[in-house]
mmCIF file of C-alpha atoms in Angstrom:
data_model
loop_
_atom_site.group_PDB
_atom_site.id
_atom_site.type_symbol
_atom_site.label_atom_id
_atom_site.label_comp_id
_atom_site.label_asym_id
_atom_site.label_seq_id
_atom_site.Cartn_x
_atom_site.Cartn_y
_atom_site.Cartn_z
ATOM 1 C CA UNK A 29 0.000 0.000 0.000
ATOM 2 C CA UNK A 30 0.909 3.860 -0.382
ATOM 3 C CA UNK A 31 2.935 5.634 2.488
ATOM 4 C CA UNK A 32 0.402 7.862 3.653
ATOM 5 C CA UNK A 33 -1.724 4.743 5.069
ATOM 6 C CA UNK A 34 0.590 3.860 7.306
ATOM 7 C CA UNK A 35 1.971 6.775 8.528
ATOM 8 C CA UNK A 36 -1.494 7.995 9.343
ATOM 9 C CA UNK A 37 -2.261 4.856 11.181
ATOM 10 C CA UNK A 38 1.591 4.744 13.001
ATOM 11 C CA UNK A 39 0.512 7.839 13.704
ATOM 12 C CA UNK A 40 -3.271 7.424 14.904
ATOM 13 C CA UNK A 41 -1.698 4.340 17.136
ATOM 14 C CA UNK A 42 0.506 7.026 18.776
ATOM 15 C CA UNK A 43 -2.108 9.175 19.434
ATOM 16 C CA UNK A 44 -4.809 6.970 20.662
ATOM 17 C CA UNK A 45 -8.230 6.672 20.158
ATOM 18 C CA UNK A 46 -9.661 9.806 21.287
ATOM 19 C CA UNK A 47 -7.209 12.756 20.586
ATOM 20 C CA UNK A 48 -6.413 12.750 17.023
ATOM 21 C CA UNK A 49 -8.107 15.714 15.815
ATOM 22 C CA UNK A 50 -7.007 17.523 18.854
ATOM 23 C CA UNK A 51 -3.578 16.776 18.249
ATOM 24 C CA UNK A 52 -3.573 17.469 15.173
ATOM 25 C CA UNK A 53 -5.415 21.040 15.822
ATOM 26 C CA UNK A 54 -3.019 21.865 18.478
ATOM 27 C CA UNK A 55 0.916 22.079 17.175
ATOM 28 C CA UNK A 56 -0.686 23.380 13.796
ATOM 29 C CA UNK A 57 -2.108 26.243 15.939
ATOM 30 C CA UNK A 58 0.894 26.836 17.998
ATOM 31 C CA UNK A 59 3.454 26.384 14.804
ATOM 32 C CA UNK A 60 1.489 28.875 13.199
ATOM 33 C CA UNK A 61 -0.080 31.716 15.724
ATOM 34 C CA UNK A 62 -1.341 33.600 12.695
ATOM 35 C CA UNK A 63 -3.424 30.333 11.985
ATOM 36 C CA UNK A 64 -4.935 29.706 15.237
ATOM 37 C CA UNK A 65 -6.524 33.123 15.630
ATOM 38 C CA UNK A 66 -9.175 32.524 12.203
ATOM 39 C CA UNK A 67 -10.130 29.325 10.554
ATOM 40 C CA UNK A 68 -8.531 26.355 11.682
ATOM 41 C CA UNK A 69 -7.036 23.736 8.860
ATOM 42 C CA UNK A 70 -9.734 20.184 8.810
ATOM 43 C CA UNK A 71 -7.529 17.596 10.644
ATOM 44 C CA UNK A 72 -7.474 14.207 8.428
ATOM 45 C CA UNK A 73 -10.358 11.766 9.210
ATOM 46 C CA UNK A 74 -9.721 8.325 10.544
ATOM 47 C CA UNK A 75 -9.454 5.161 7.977
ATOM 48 C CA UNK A 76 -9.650 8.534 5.389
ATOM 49 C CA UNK A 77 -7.146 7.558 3.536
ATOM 50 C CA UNK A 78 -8.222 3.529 2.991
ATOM 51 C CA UNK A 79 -7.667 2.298 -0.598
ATOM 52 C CA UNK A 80 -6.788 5.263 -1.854
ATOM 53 C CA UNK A 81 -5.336 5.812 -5.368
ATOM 54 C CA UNK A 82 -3.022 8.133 -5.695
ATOM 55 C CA UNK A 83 -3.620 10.837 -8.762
ATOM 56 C CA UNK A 84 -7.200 9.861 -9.856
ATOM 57 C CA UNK A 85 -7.911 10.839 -13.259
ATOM 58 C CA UNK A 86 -9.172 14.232 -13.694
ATOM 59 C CA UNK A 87 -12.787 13.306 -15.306
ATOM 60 C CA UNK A 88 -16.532 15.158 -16.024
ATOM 61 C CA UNK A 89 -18.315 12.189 -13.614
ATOM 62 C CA UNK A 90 -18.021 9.029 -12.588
ATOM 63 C CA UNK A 91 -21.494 8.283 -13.313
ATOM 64 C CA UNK A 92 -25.031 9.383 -12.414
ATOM 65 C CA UNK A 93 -27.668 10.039 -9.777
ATOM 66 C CA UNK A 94 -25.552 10.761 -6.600
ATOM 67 C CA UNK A 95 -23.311 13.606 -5.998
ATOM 68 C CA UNK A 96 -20.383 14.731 -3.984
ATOM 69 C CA UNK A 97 -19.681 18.114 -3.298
ATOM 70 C CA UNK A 98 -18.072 20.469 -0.633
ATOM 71 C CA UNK A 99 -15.743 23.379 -0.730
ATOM 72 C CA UNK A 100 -12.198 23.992 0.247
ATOM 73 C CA UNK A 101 -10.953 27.559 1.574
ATOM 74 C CA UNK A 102 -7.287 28.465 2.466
ATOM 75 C CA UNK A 103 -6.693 28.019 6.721
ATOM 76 C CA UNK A 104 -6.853 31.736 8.864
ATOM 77 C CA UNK A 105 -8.631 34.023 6.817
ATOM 78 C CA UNK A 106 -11.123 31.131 5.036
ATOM 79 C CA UNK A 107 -10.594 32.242 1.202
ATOM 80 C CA UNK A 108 -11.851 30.136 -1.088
ATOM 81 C CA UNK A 109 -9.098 28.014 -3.222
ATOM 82 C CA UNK A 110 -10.138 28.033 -6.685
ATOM 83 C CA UNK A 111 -7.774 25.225 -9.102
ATOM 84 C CA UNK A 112 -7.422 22.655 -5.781
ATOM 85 C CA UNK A 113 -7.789 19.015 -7.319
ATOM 86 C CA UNK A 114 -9.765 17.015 -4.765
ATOM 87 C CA UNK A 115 -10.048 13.006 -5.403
ATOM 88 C CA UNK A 116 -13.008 11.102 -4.830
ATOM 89 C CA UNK A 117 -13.592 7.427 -4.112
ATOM 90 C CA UNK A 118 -16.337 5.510 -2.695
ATOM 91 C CA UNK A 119 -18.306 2.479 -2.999
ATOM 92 C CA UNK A 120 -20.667 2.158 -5.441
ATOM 93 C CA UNK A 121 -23.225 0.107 -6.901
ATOM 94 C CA UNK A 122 -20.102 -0.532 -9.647
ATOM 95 C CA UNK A 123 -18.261 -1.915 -7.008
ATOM 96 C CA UNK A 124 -16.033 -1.599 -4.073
ATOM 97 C CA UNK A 125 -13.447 1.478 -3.484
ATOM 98 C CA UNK A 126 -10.502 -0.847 -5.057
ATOM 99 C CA UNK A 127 -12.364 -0.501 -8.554
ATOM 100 C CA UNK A 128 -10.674 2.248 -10.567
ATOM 101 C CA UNK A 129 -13.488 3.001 -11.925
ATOM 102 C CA UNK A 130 -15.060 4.468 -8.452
ATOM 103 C CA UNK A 131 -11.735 6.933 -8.268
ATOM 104 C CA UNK A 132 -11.926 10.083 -9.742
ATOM 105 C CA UNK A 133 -11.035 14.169 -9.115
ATOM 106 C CA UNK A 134 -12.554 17.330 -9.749
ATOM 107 C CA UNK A 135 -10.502 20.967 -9.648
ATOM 108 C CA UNK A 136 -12.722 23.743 -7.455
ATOM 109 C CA UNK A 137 -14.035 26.576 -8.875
ATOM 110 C CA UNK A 138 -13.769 30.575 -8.042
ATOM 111 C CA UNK A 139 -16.021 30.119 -4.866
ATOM 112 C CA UNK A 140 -13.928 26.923 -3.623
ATOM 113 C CA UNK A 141 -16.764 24.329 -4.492
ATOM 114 C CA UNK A 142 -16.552 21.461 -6.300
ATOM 115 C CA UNK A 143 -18.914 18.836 -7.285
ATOM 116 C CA UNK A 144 -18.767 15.034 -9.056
ATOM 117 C CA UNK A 145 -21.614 13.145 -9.997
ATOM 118 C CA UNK A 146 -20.999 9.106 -9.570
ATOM 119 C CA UNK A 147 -23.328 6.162 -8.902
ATOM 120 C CA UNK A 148 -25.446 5.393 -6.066
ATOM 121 C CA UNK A 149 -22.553 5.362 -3.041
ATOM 122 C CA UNK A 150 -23.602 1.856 -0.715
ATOM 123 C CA UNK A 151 -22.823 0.758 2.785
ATOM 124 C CA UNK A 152 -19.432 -0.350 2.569
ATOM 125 C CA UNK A 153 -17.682 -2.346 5.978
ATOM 126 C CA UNK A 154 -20.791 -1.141 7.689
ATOM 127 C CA UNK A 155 -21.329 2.552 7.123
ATOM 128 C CA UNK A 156 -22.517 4.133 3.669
ATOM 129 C CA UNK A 157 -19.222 6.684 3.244
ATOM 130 C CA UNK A 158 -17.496 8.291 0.478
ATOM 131 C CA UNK A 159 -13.459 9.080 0.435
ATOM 132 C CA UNK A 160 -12.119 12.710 -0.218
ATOM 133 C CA UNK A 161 -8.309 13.912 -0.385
ATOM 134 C CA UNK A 162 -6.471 16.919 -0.845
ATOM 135 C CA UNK A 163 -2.976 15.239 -1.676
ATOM 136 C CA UNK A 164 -1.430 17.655 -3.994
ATOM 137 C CA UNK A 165 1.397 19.425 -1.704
ATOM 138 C CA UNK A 166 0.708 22.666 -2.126
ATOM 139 C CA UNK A 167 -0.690 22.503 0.902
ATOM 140 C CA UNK A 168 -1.152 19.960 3.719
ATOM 141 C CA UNK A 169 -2.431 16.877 3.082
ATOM 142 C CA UNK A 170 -5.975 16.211 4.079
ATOM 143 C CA UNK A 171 -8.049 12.799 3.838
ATOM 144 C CA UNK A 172 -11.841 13.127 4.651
ATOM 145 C CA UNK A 173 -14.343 10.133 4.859
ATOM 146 C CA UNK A 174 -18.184 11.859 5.610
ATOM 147 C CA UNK A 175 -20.490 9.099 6.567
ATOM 148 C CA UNK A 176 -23.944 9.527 5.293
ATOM 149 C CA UNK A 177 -26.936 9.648 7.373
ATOM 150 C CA UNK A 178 -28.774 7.519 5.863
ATOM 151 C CA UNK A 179 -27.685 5.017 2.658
ATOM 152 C CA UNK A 180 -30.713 6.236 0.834
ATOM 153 C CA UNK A 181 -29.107 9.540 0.497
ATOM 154 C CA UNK A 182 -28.152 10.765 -2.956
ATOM 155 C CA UNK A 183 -26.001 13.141 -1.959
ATOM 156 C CA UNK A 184 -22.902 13.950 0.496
ATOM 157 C CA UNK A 185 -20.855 16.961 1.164
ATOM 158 C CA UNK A 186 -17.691 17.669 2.576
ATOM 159 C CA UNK A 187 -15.165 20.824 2.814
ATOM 160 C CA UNK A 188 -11.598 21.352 3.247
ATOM 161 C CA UNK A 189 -9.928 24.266 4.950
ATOM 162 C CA UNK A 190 -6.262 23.601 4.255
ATOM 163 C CA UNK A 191 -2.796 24.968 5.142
ATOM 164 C CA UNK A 192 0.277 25.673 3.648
ATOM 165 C CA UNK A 193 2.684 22.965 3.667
ATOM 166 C CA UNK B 14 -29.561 -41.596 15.244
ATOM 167 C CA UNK B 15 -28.335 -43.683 18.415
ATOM 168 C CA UNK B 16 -30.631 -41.653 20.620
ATOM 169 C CA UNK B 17 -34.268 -42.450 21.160
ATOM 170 C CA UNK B 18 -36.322 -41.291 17.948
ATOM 171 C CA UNK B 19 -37.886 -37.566 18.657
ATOM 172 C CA UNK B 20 -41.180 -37.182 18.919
ATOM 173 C CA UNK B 21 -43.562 -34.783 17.161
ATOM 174 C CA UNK B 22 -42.930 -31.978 19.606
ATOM 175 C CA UNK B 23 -39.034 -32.815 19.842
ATOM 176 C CA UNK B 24 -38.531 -32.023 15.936
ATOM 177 C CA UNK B 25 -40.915 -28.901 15.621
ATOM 178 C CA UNK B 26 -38.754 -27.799 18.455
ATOM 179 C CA UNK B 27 -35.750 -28.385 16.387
ATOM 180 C CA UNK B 28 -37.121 -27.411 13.282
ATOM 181 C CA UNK B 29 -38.352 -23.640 14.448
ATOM 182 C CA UNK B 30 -34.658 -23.353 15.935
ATOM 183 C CA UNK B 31 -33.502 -24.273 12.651
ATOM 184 C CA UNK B 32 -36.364 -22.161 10.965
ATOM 185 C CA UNK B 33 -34.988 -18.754 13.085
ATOM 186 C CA UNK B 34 -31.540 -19.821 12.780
ATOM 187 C CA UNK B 35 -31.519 -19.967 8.896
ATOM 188 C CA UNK B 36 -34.036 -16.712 8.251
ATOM 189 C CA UNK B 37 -31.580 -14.053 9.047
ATOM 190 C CA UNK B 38 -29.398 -15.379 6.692
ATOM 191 C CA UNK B 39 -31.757 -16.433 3.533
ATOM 192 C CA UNK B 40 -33.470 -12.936 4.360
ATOM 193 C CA UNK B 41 -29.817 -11.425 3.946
ATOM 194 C CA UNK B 42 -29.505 -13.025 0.784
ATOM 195 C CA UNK B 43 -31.740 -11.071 -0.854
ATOM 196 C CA UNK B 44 -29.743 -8.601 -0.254
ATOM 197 C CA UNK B 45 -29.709 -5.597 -2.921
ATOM 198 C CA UNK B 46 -25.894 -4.597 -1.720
ATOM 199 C CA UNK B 47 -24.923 -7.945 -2.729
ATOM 200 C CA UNK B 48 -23.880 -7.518 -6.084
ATOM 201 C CA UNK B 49 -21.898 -5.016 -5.954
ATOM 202 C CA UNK B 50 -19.562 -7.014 -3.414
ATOM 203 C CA UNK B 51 -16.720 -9.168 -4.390
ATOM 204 C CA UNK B 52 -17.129 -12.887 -3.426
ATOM 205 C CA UNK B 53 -14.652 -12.437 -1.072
ATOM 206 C CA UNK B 54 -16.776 -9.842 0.708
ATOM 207 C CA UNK B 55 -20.200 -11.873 0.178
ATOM 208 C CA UNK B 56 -18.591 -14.961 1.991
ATOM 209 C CA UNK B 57 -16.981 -13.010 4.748
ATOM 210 C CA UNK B 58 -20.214 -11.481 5.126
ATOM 211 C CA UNK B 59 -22.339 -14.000 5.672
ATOM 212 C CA UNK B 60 -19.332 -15.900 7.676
ATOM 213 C CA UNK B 61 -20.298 -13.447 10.233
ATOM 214 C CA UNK B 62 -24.408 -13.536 9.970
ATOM 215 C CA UNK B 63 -24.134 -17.684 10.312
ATOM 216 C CA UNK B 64 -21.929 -16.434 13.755
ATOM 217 C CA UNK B 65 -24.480 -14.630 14.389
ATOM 218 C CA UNK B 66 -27.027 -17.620 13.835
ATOM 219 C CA UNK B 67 -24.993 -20.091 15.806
ATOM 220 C CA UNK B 68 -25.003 -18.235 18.319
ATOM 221 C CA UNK B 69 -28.395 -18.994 19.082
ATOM 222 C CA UNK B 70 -27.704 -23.190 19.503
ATOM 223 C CA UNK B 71 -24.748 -22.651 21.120
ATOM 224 C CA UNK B 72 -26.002 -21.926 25.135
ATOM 225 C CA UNK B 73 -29.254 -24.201 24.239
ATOM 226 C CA UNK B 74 -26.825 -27.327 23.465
ATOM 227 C CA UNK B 75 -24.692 -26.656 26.377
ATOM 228 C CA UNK B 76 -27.767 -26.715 28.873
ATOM 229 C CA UNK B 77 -29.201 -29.838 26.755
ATOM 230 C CA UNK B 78 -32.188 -28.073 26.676
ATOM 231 C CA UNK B 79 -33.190 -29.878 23.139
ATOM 232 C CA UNK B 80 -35.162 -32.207 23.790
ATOM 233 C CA UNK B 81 -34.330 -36.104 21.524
ATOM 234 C CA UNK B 82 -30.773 -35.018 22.602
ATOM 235 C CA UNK B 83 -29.010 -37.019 25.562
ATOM 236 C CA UNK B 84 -26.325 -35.199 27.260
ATOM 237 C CA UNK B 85 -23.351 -36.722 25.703
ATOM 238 C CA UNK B 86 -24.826 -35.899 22.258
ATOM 239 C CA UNK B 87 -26.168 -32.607 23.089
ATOM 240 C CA UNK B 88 -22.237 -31.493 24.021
ATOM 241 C CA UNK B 89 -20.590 -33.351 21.263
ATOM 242 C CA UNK B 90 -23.167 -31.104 18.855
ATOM 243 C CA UNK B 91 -21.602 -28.009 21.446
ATOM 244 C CA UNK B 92 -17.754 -28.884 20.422
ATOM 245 C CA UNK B 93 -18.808 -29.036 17.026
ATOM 246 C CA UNK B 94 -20.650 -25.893 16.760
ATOM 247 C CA UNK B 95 -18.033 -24.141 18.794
ATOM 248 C CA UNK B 96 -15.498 -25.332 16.015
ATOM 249 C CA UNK B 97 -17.834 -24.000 13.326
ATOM 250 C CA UNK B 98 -18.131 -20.359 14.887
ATOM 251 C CA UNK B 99 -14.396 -20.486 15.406
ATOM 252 C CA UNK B 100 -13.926 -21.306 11.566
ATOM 253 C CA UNK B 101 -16.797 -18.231 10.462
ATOM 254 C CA UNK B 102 -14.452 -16.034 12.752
ATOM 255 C CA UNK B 103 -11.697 -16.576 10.095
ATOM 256 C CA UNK B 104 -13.679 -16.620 6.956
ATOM 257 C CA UNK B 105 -15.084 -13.048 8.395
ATOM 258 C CA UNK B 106 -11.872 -11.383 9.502
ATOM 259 C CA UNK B 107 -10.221 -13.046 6.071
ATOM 260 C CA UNK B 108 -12.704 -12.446 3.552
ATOM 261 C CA UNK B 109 -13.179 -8.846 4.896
ATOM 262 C CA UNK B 110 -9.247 -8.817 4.841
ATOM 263 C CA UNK B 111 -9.236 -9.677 0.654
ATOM 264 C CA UNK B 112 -12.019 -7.299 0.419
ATOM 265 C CA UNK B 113 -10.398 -4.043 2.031
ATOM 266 C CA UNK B 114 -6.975 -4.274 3.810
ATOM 267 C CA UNK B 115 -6.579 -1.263 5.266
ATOM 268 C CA UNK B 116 -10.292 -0.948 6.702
ATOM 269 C CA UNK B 117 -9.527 -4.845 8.271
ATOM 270 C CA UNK B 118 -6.272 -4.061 9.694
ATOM 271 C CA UNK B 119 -7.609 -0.478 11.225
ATOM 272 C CA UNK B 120 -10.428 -2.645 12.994
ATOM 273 C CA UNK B 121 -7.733 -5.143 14.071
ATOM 274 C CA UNK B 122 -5.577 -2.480 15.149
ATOM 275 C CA UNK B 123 -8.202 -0.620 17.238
ATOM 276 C CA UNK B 124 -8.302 2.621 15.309
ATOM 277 C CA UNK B 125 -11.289 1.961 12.900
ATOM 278 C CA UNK B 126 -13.555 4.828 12.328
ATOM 279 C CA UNK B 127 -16.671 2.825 12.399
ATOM 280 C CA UNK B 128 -17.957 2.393 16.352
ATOM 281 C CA UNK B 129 -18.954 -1.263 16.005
ATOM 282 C CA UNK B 130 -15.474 -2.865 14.632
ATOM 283 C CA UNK B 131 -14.106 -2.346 18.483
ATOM 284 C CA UNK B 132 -16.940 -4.942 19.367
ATOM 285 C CA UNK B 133 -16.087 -7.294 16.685
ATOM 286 C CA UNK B 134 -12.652 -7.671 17.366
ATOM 287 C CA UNK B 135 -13.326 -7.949 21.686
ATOM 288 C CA UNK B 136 -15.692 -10.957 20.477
ATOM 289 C CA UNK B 137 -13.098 -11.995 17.976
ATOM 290 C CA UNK B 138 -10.483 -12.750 20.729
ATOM 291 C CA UNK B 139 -13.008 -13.462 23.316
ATOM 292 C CA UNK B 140 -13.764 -16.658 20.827
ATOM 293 C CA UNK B 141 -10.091 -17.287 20.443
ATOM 294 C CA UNK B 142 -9.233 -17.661 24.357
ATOM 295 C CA UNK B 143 -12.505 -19.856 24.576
ATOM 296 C CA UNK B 144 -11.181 -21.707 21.937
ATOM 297 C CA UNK B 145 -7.592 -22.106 23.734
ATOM 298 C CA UNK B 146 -9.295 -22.431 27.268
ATOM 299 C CA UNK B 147 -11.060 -26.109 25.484
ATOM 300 C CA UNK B 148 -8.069 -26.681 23.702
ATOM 301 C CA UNK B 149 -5.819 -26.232 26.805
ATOM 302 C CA UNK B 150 -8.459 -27.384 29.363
ATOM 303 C CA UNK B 151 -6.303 -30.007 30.603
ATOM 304 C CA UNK B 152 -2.641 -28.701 30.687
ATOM 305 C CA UNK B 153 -3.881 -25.307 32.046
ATOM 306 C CA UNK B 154 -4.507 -27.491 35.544
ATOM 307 C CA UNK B 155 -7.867 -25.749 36.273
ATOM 308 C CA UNK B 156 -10.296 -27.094 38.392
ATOM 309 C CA UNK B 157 -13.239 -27.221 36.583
ATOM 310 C CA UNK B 158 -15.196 -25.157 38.199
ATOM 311 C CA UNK B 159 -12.911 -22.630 37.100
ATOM 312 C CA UNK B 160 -12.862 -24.049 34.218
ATOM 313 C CA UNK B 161 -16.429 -23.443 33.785
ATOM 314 C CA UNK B 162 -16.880 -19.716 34.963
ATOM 315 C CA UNK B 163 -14.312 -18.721 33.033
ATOM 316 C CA UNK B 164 -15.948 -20.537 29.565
ATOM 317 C CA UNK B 165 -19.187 -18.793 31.552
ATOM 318 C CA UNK B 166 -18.035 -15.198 31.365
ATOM 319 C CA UNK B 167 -15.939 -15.790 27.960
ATOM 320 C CA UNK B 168 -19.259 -16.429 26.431
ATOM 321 C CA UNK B 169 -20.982 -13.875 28.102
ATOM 322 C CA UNK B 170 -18.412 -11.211 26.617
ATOM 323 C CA UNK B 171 -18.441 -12.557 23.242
ATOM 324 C CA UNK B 172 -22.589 -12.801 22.607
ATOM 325 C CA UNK B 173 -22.722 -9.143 23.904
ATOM 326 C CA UNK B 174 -19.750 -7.954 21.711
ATOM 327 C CA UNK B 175 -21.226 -9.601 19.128
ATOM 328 C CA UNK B 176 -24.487 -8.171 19.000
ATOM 329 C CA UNK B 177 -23.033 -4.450 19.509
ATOM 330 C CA UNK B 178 -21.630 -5.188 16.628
ATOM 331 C CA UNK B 179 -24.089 -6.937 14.059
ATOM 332 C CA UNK B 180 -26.715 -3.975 15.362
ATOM 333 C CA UNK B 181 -24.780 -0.897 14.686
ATOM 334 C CA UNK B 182 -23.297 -2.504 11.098
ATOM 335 C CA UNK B 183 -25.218 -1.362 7.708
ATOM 336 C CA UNK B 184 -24.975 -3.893 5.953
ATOM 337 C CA UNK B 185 -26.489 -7.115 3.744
ATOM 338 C CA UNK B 186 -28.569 -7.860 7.133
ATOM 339 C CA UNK B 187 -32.061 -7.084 7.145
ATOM 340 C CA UNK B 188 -32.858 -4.327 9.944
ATOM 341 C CA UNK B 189 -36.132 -6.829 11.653
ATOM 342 C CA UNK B 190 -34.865 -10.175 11.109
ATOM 343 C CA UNK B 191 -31.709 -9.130 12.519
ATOM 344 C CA UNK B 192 -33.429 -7.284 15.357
ATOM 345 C CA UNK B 193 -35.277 -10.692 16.474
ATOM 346 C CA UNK B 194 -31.851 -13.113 15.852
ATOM 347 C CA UNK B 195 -29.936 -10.343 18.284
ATOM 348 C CA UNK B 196 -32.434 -10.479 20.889
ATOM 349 C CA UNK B 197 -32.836 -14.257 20.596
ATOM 350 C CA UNK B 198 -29.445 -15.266 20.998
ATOM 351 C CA UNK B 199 -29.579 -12.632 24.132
ATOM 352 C CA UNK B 200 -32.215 -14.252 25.910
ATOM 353 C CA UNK B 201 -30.907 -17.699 24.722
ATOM 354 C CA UNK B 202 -27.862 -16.642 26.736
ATOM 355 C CA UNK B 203 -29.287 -15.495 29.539
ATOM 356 C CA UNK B 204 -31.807 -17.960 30.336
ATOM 357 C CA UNK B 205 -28.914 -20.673 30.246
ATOM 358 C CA UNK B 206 -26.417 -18.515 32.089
ATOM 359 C CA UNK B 207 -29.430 -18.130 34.800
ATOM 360 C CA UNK B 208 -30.262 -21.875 34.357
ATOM 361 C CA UNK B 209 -26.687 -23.161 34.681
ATOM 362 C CA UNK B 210 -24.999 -20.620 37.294
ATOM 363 C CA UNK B 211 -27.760 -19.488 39.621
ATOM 364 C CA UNK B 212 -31.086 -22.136 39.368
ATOM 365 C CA UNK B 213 -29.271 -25.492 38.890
ATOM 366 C CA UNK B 214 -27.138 -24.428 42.171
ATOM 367 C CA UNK B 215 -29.613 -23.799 43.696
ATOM 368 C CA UNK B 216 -31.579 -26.849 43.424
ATOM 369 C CA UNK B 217 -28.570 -28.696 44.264
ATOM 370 C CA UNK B 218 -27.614 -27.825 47.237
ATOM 371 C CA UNK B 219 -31.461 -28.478 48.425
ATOM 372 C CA UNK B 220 -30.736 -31.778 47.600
ATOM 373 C CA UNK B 221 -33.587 -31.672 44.404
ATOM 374 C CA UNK B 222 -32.895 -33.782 41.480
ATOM 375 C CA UNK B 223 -32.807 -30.981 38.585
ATOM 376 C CA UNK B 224 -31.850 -32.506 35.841
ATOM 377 C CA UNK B 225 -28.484 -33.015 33.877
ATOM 378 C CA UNK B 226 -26.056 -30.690 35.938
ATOM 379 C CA UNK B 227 -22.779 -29.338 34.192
ATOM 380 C CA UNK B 228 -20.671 -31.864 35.884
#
């Protein structure tokens, strides 16, 4: 597997089960004071980065009917990032999130948002999810993984604030 | 059969235990989710509902409470379904292992997102040492009393743990049907926990014949 997966998890094992986004929060603040005074960077989500495939194809969709959208906006003073590729992956009624064809990015637009249209995401090892990264290194990498509330859903949304690497 | 033929009432016993241990898992079948799973993830799946299912025999074999089975009989079927949940344990943690590496070895490791994958893995091992407590019964130099509240509590842990975790999962189960297998194998349990630990005690130290004790 890639090196990101397991130095998030050496590094999730280090920090236990409750604190990671608190840790994570907390020497990014005090590394960068400007930082902690406006928007705070989105810590990484746990298992975020599982089966991801690095550089997804840039593509219009991934297929129809359910949609994933958020926005990202620069850490402290929350502008919006316009150009930032995100990847998607999730689990679909094409398959699990090892089949290529579930992997995909988008690049944001002038307000920050981005948006992909794919098949019907399904519960996948228990919980209906979808994957989203910001891997690019521009900035800090972030790996999101927003649970739906419910699996009928036919959308989910997620946002990024990032920092500079 | 060596034992004495079952009557009427003996095998429509057996035959609704059968009936509400298979329905979970024929119900699950019909599962939309399943085809878009590999096989690898269909069979690990279902490794764990037939857990699930077995679940429910399990305590009632152990108290002999079904009836056409003699003692000896009703524990040999015991071993042998203990064997079989051990063996779904692997197919579960290995098919879900060929299915999604990383998400299996974050639940194994303890820092899985998902709330329910803590409970799988404390039944998980809590199968394991029962498995190495029967295995090791003898060498271990326990008396069996011991013995027998530790297998006691083991089992406790790991029908708990294991409904957590089938209840909070989204998944190829459907939501009734595995509503009414949890709470079965939960009062299964703990009527023959009750039965075994507290009643059967009881009755024999009053000097009342109650039946085939543990021991």
């Amino acid at each position: 597997m890639q090196s990101p997966f397991y130095n998030r998890r050496l590094f999730l094992a280090a920090a236990g089960v409750t604190g990671a986004a608190t840790l994570l929060q907390g020497p990014l603040g005090a590394l960068s004071p400007a930082l902690a005074q406006g928007l705070a960077p989105t810590p990484s989500m746990r298992g975020g980065s599982n089966n991801y495939m690095p550089r997804a194809p840039l593509v219009e969709r991934l297929g129809s009917g359910f949609w994933v959208t958020g926005r990202v906006r620069r850490a402290g003073d929350g502008a919006p990032l316009q150009g930032v590729r995100i990847q998607i992956w999730a689990a679909t009624t094409l398959g699990g999130e090892r089949e290529p064809r579930n992997h995909g990015s988008v690049l944001t637009g002038a307000d920050g948002s981005f948006r992909l249209e794919m098949e019907q995401i399904v519960p996948n090892f228990g919980q209906p999810h979808a994957h989203l990264a910001y891997d690019d290194g521009t900035y800090q990498t972030v790996f999101l993984r927003p649970v739906m509330p419910s699996a009928q859903d036919r959308s989910v949304s997620a946002d990024f604030v990032l920092a500079p690497a | 059969m060596a034992s004495p033929v079952p009557r009427l009432p003996a095998l429509l016993i057996r035959g609704g235990l059968l009936a509400a241990m298979a329905a979970p898992v024929l119900i699950a079948a019909t599962s939309p989710y399943l085809a878009y799973r590999s096989l690898a993830y269909v069979i690990g799946g279902f490794a764990g509902i037939l857990c699930l299912s077995l679940l429910l025999i399990q305590p009632l074999l152990a108290a002999g409470y079904l009836p056409g089975l003699v003692c000896a009989r009703s524990r040999r079927w015991h071993r042998r379904i203990g064997t079989a949940i051990l063996a779904c344990v692997a197919v579960h943690v290995g098919g879900l292992y060929l299915t999604s590496p990383p998400d299996t070895l974050d639940a194994l490791l303890l820092v899985s997102p998902t709330p329910f994958s803590v409970y799988g893995v404390l039944a998980m091992w809590g199968i394991a040492a029962t498995a190495l407590l029967v295995a090791l019964r003898r060498r271990l130099g326990l008396r069996y009393s011991t013995w027998f509240l530790v297998h006691n509590l083991l089992a406790l842990v790991v029908v708990i743990a294991t409904v957590i975790h089938a209840l909070q999962i989204e998944g190829a189960m459907e939501i009734r049907s595995k509503w009414a297998i949890c709470l079965a194998v939960l009062a299964a349990t703990a009527v023959v926990l009750l039965d075994l630990r507290v009643i059967r005690p009881l009755l024999r130290r009053r000097g009342t014949a109650a039946g085939p004790g543990p021991d």
